[in-house]
């Protein structure tokens, strides 16, 4: 029973991440204004498909603890799983070659 609950929470988390990434990609594709008109430089509009994946990972990391706690999996699972998603997201961010110039 626990494995089914974990699987359902994982599937819901992946769904949230995919929806967030696809929503960003669609808004960017159709030219939706993602930044205020007074902004001189806006990182959100300059991001591409890799930024959509990053945004999906952040959305999944935010949704995971909520979904896990609502399913009754407890704080331990919520914290460990969220740290895992955040670690994967950090590895993804740091593995991009352009990001080293931003951090350096």
Tab-separated table of N, CA and C in Angstrom:
chain	number	residue	atom	x	y	z
A	1	UNK	N	0.821	-1.193	0.000
A	1	UNK	CA	0.000	0.000	0.000
A	1	UNK	C	0.865	1.257	0.000
A	2	UNK	N	1.955	1.223	0.768
A	2	UNK	CA	2.855	2.380	0.833
A	2	UNK	C	3.506	2.642	-0.526
A	3	UNK	N	3.865	1.591	-1.231
A	3	UNK	CA	4.509	1.759	-2.541
A	3	UNK	C	3.546	2.397	-3.534
A	4	UNK	N	2.286	2.039	-3.452
A	4	UNK	CA	1.291	2.634	-4.340
A	4	UNK	C	1.123	4.121	-4.061
A	5	UNK	N	1.143	4.483	-2.792
A	5	UNK	CA	1.019	5.891	-2.408
A	5	UNK	C	2.239	6.680	-2.870
A	6	UNK	N	3.425	6.104	-2.683
A	6	UNK	CA	4.652	6.771	-3.129
A	6	UNK	C	4.631	6.928	-4.646
A	7	UNK	N	4.191	5.918	-5.352
A	7	UNK	CA	4.094	5.994	-6.808
A	7	UNK	C	3.114	7.062	-7.261
A	8	UNK	N	1.992	7.166	-6.568
A	8	UNK	CA	0.999	8.177	-6.926
A	8	UNK	C	1.530	9.583	-6.675
A	9	UNK	N	2.203	9.770	-5.530
A	9	UNK	CA	2.786	11.076	-5.221
A	9	UNK	C	3.883	11.416	-6.223
A	10	UNK	N	4.688	10.448	-6.599
A	10	UNK	CA	5.744	10.688	-7.597
A	10	UNK	C	5.149	11.077	-8.946
A	11	UNK	N	4.107	10.389	-9.354
A	11	UNK	CA	3.458	10.698	-10.620
A	11	UNK	C	2.844	12.102	-10.595
A	12	UNK	N	2.208	12.469	-9.501
A	12	UNK	CA	1.635	13.802	-9.372
A	12	UNK	C	2.723	14.876	-9.402
A	13	UNK	N	3.847	14.603	-8.756
A	13	UNK	CA	4.952	15.552	-8.733
A	13	UNK	C	5.542	15.756	-10.129
A	14	UNK	N	5.739	14.673	-10.848
A	14	UNK	CA	6.248	14.768	-12.216
A	14	UNK	C	5.259	15.542	-13.087
A	15	UNK	N	3.977	15.291	-12.898
A	15	UNK	CA	2.953	16.001	-13.663
A	15	UNK	C	3.022	17.510	-13.419
A	16	UNK	N	3.165	17.911	-12.157
A	16	UNK	CA	3.271	19.337	-11.830
A	16	UNK	C	4.498	19.942	-12.503
A	17	UNK	N	5.636	19.246	-12.435
A	17	UNK	CA	6.852	19.751	-13.060
A	17	UNK	C	6.734	19.885	-14.567
A	18	UNK	N	6.139	18.897	-15.211
A	18	UNK	CA	5.969	18.934	-16.660
A	18	UNK	C	5.019	20.058	-17.065
A	19	UNK	N	3.918	20.205	-16.341
A	19	UNK	CA	2.962	21.265	-16.661
A	19	UNK	C	3.617	22.639	-16.517
A	20	UNK	N	4.394	22.843	-15.462
A	20	UNK	CA	5.058	24.141	-15.267
A	20	UNK	C	6.058	24.414	-16.391
A	21	UNK	N	6.860	23.426	-16.749
A	21	UNK	CA	7.832	23.606	-17.823
A	21	UNK	C	7.174	23.846	-19.171
A	22	UNK	N	6.125	23.104	-19.481
A	22	UNK	CA	5.420	23.276	-20.751
A	22	UNK	C	4.702	24.624	-20.790
A	23	UNK	N	4.117	25.028	-19.666
A	23	UNK	CA	3.439	26.328	-19.624
A	23	UNK	C	4.420	27.460	-19.900
A	24	UNK	N	5.601	27.406	-19.299
A	24	UNK	CA	6.621	28.429	-19.560
A	24	UNK	C	7.044	28.406	-21.026
A	25	UNK	N	7.283	27.210	-21.549
A	25	UNK	CA	7.734	27.098	-22.941
A	25	UNK	C	6.675	27.641	-23.906
A	26	UNK	N	5.400	27.362	-23.634
A	26	UNK	CA	4.338	27.878	-24.493
A	26	UNK	C	4.227	29.392	-24.402
A	27	UNK	N	4.324	29.929	-23.193
A	27	UNK	CA	4.252	31.385	-23.043
A	27	UNK	C	5.405	32.056	-23.782
A	28	UNK	N	6.573	31.468	-23.687
A	28	UNK	CA	7.744	32.037	-24.368
A	28	UNK	C	7.614	31.897	-25.881
A	29	UNK	N	7.092	30.764	-26.328
A	29	UNK	CA	6.929	30.517	-27.762
A	29	UNK	C	5.960	31.512	-28.398
A	30	UNK	N	4.881	31.825	-27.697
A	30	UNK	CA	3.868	32.711	-28.260
A	30	UNK	C	4.099	34.177	-27.915
A	31	UNK	N	5.225	34.488	-27.279
A	31	UNK	CA	5.596	35.873	-27.033
A	31	UNK	C	4.830	36.556	-25.922
A	32	UNK	N	4.381	35.807	-24.947
A	32	UNK	CA	3.683	36.418	-23.815
A	32	UNK	C	4.668	37.294	-23.033
A	33	UNK	N	4.231	38.456	-22.584
A	33	UNK	CA	5.142	39.320	-21.808
A	33	UNK	C	5.386	38.728	-20.418
A	34	UNK	N	6.579	38.217	-20.203
A	34	UNK	CA	6.913	37.573	-18.932
A	34	UNK	C	7.575	38.528	-17.951
A	35	UNK	N	7.963	39.708	-18.424
A	35	UNK	CA	8.630	40.696	-17.581
A	35	UNK	C	7.858	42.009	-17.633
A	36	UNK	N	7.984	42.826	-16.606
A	36	UNK	CA	7.325	44.132	-16.646
A	36	UNK	C	7.938	45.005	-17.739
A	37	UNK	N	7.154	45.924	-18.296
A	37	UNK	CA	7.677	46.749	-19.391
A	37	UNK	C	8.832	47.656	-18.983
A	38	UNK	N	8.966	47.939	-17.704
A	38	UNK	CA	10.039	48.825	-17.251
A	38	UNK	C	11.350	48.093	-17.010
A	39	UNK	N	11.346	46.762	-17.132
A	39	UNK	CA	12.557	45.983	-16.862
A	39	UNK	C	13.601	46.221	-17.950
A	40	UNK	N	14.824	46.512	-17.534
A	40	UNK	CA	15.922	46.706	-18.479
A	40	UNK	C	16.441	45.355	-18.951
A	41	UNK	N	16.633	44.448	-18.031
A	41	UNK	CA	17.118	43.112	-18.342
A	41	UNK	C	16.278	42.104	-17.575
A	42	UNK	N	15.834	41.076	-18.246
A	42	UNK	CA	14.954	40.095	-17.606
A	42	UNK	C	15.429	38.687	-17.960
A	43	UNK	N	15.870	37.953	-16.957
A	43	UNK	CA	16.404	36.607	-17.181
A	43	UNK	C	15.320	35.622	-17.603
A	44	UNK	N	14.081	35.883	-17.220
A	44	UNK	CA	13.001	34.948	-17.529
A	44	UNK	C	12.762	34.870	-19.037
A	45	UNK	N	12.824	36.006	-19.711
A	45	UNK	CA	12.575	36.001	-21.149
A	45	UNK	C	13.770	35.508	-21.956
A	46	UNK	N	14.959	35.542	-21.377
A	46	UNK	CA	16.133	35.105	-22.112
A	46	UNK	C	16.382	33.604	-21.973
A	47	UNK	N	15.658	32.940	-21.087
A	47	UNK	CA	15.822	31.498	-20.904
A	47	UNK	C	15.239	30.733	-22.068
A	48	UNK	N	15.721	29.547	-22.278
A	48	UNK	CA	15.249	28.718	-23.379
A	48	UNK	C	14.662	27.420	-22.859
A	49	UNK	N	14.786	26.355	-23.633
A	49	UNK	CA	14.249	25.064	-23.215
A	49	UNK	C	14.901	24.529	-21.938
A	50	UNK	N	16.174	24.822	-21.743
A	50	UNK	CA	16.839	24.350	-20.525
A	50	UNK	C	16.275	25.056	-19.293
A	51	UNK	N	15.901	26.320	-19.449
A	51	UNK	CA	15.280	27.042	-18.342
A	51	UNK	C	13.899	26.474	-18.045
A	52	UNK	N	13.196	26.000	-19.070
A	52	UNK	CA	11.893	25.371	-18.859
A	52	UNK	C	12.039	24.105	-18.017
A	53	UNK	N	13.089	23.337	-18.287
A	53	UNK	CA	13.341	22.134	-17.484
A	53	UNK	C	13.680	22.519	-16.041
A	54	UNK	N	14.500	23.564	-15.878
A	54	UNK	CA	14.862	24.043	-14.548
A	54	UNK	C	13.622	24.500	-13.786
A	55	UNK	N	12.749	25.230	-14.457
A	55	UNK	CA	11.518	25.708	-13.839
A	55	UNK	C	10.618	24.543	-13.448
A	56	UNK	N	10.554	23.524	-14.284
A	56	UNK	CA	9.784	22.329	-13.950
A	56	UNK	C	10.335	21.627	-12.725
A	57	UNK	N	11.658	21.589	-12.592
A	57	UNK	CA	12.271	20.987	-11.407
A	57	UNK	C	11.966	21.762	-10.137
A	58	UNK	N	11.971	23.079	-10.228
A	58	UNK	CA	11.630	23.902	-9.062
A	58	UNK	C	10.166	23.696	-8.680
A	59	UNK	N	9.291	23.642	-9.682
A	59	UNK	CA	7.874	23.405	-9.400
A	59	UNK	C	7.659	22.039	-8.755
A	60	UNK	N	8.384	21.039	-9.221
A	60	UNK	CA	8.276	19.705	-8.622
A	60	UNK	C	8.785	19.709	-7.186
A	61	UNK	N	9.874	20.425	-6.932
A	61	UNK	CA	10.410	20.501	-5.571
A	61	UNK	C	9.443	21.210	-4.629
A	62	UNK	N	8.715	22.182	-5.122
A	62	UNK	CA	7.728	22.866	-4.288
A	62	UNK	C	6.479	22.022	-4.072
A	63	UNK	N	6.092	21.237	-5.085
A	63	UNK	CA	4.868	20.444	-4.980
A	63	UNK	C	5.061	19.160	-4.180
A	64	UNK	N	6.249	18.601	-4.210
A	64	UNK	CA	6.482	17.293	-3.585
A	64	UNK	C	6.144	17.234	-2.101
A	65	UNK	N	6.630	18.150	-1.270
A	65	UNK	CA	6.287	18.013	0.154
A	65	UNK	C	4.795	18.175	0.427
A	66	UNK	N	4.139	19.032	-0.316
A	66	UNK	CA	2.694	19.219	-0.124
A	66	UNK	C	1.952	17.940	-0.482
A	67	UNK	N	2.283	17.371	-1.622
A	67	UNK	CA	1.615	16.146	-2.059
A	67	UNK	C	1.928	14.971	-1.126
A	68	UNK	N	3.171	14.876	-0.669
A	68	UNK	CA	3.548	13.775	0.223
A	68	UNK	C	2.840	13.877	1.572
A	69	UNK	N	2.767	15.071	2.120
A	69	UNK	CA	2.094	15.233	3.409
A	69	UNK	C	0.593	15.028	3.289
A	70	UNK	N	0.009	15.458	2.196
A	70	UNK	CA	-1.431	15.239	1.993
A	70	UNK	C	-1.748	13.759	1.830
A	71	UNK	N	-0.800	12.987	1.295
A	71	UNK	CA	-1.006	11.548	1.115
A	71	UNK	C	-0.727	10.773	2.396
A	72	UNK	N	-0.221	11.471	3.424
A	72	UNK	CA	0.041	10.809	4.694
A	72	UNK	C	1.355	10.072	4.763
A	73	UNK	N	2.331	10.462	3.962
A	73	UNK	CA	3.618	9.768	3.958
A	73	UNK	C	4.558	10.248	5.054
A	74	UNK	N	4.238	11.356	5.696
A	74	UNK	CA	5.041	11.823	6.828
A	74	UNK	C	6.128	12.788	6.425
A	75	UNK	N	6.658	13.456	7.465
A	75	UNK	CA	7.674	14.478	7.263
A	75	UNK	C	8.992	13.910	6.765
A	76	UNK	N	9.367	12.731	7.258
A	76	UNK	CA	10.662	12.154	6.865
A	76	UNK	C	10.720	11.929	5.359
A	77	UNK	N	9.686	11.305	4.813
A	77	UNK	CA	9.655	11.072	3.370
A	77	UNK	C	9.631	12.392	2.609
A	78	UNK	N	8.821	13.337	3.079
A	78	UNK	CA	8.698	14.631	2.387
A	78	UNK	C	10.039	15.353	2.347
A	79	UNK	N	10.759	15.364	3.445
A	79	UNK	CA	12.041	16.076	3.500
A	79	UNK	C	13.091	15.378	2.640
A	80	UNK	N	13.218	14.073	2.777
A	80	UNK	CA	14.234	13.328	2.024
A	80	UNK	C	13.964	13.408	0.526
A	81	UNK	N	12.717	13.239	0.114
A	81	UNK	CA	12.390	13.289	-1.308
A	81	UNK	C	12.595	14.689	-1.874
A	82	UNK	N	12.228	15.708	-1.106
A	82	UNK	CA	12.407	17.080	-1.580
A	82	UNK	C	13.879	17.433	-1.708
A	83	UNK	N	14.693	17.014	-0.751
A	83	UNK	CA	16.139	17.245	-0.847
A	83	UNK	C	16.703	16.532	-2.072
A	84	UNK	N	16.202	15.348	-2.366
A	84	UNK	CA	16.640	14.632	-3.569
A	84	UNK	C	16.296	15.377	-4.849
A	85	UNK	N	15.077	15.912	-4.924
A	85	UNK	CA	14.677	16.669	-6.112
A	85	UNK	C	15.507	17.944	-6.229
A	86	UNK	N	15.734	18.626	-5.112
A	86	UNK	CA	16.552	19.838	-5.129
A	86	UNK	C	17.992	19.531	-5.534
A	87	UNK	N	18.516	18.388	-5.093
A	87	UNK	CA	19.879	17.997	-5.473
A	87	UNK	C	19.963	17.729	-6.974
A	88	UNK	N	18.980	17.031	-7.528
A	88	UNK	CA	18.960	16.803	-8.978
A	88	UNK	C	18.860	18.115	-9.743
A	89	UNK	N	18.060	19.020	-9.215
A	89	UNK	CA	17.910	20.320	-9.857
A	89	UNK	C	19.219	21.109	-9.800
A	90	UNK	N	19.923	21.040	-8.684
A	90	UNK	CA	21.209	21.734	-8.553
A	90	UNK	C	22.247	21.141	-9.503
A	91	UNK	N	22.283	19.819	-9.624
A	91	UNK	CA	23.214	19.175	-10.552
A	91	UNK	C	22.896	19.600	-11.985
A	92	UNK	N	21.607	19.651	-12.316
A	92	UNK	CA	21.207	20.091	-13.649
A	92	UNK	C	21.675	21.522	-13.897
A	93	UNK	N	21.469	22.396	-12.921
A	93	UNK	CA	21.857	23.801	-13.039
A	93	UNK	C	23.362	23.948	-13.190
A	94	UNK	N	24.111	23.246	-12.360
A	94	UNK	CA	25.567	23.385	-12.384
A	94	UNK	C	26.222	22.677	-13.563
A	95	UNK	N	25.531	21.729	-14.165
A	95	UNK	CA	26.117	21.018	-15.299
A	95	UNK	C	26.010	21.814	-16.599
A	96	UNK	N	25.180	22.849	-16.610
A	96	UNK	CA	25.066	23.670	-17.810
A	96	UNK	C	26.311	24.536	-17.931
A	97	UNK	N	26.919	24.533	-19.082
A	97	UNK	CA	28.183	25.258	-19.247
A	97	UNK	C	28.005	26.762	-19.104
A	98	UNK	N	26.890	27.323	-19.525
A	98	UNK	CA	26.679	28.773	-19.421
A	98	UNK	C	26.566	29.229	-17.989
A	99	UNK	N	26.110	28.373	-17.110
A	99	UNK	CA	25.898	28.791	-15.730
A	99	UNK	C	27.196	29.030	-14.976
A	100	UNK	N	28.293	28.412	-15.422
A	100	UNK	CA	29.565	28.635	-14.733
A	100	UNK	C	30.022	30.076	-14.889
A	101	UNK	N	29.689	30.696	-16.014
A	101	UNK	CA	30.071	32.100	-16.189
A	101	UNK	C	29.216	33.004	-15.308
A	102	UNK	N	27.979	32.599	-15.033
A	102	UNK	CA	27.119	33.385	-14.134
A	102	UNK	C	27.630	33.294	-12.703
A	103	UNK	N	28.067	32.099	-12.301
A	103	UNK	CA	28.510	31.900	-10.919
A	103	UNK	C	29.914	32.414	-10.703
A	104	UNK	N	30.727	32.476	-11.734
A	104	UNK	CA	32.134	32.812	-11.577
A	104	UNK	C	32.453	34.243	-11.588
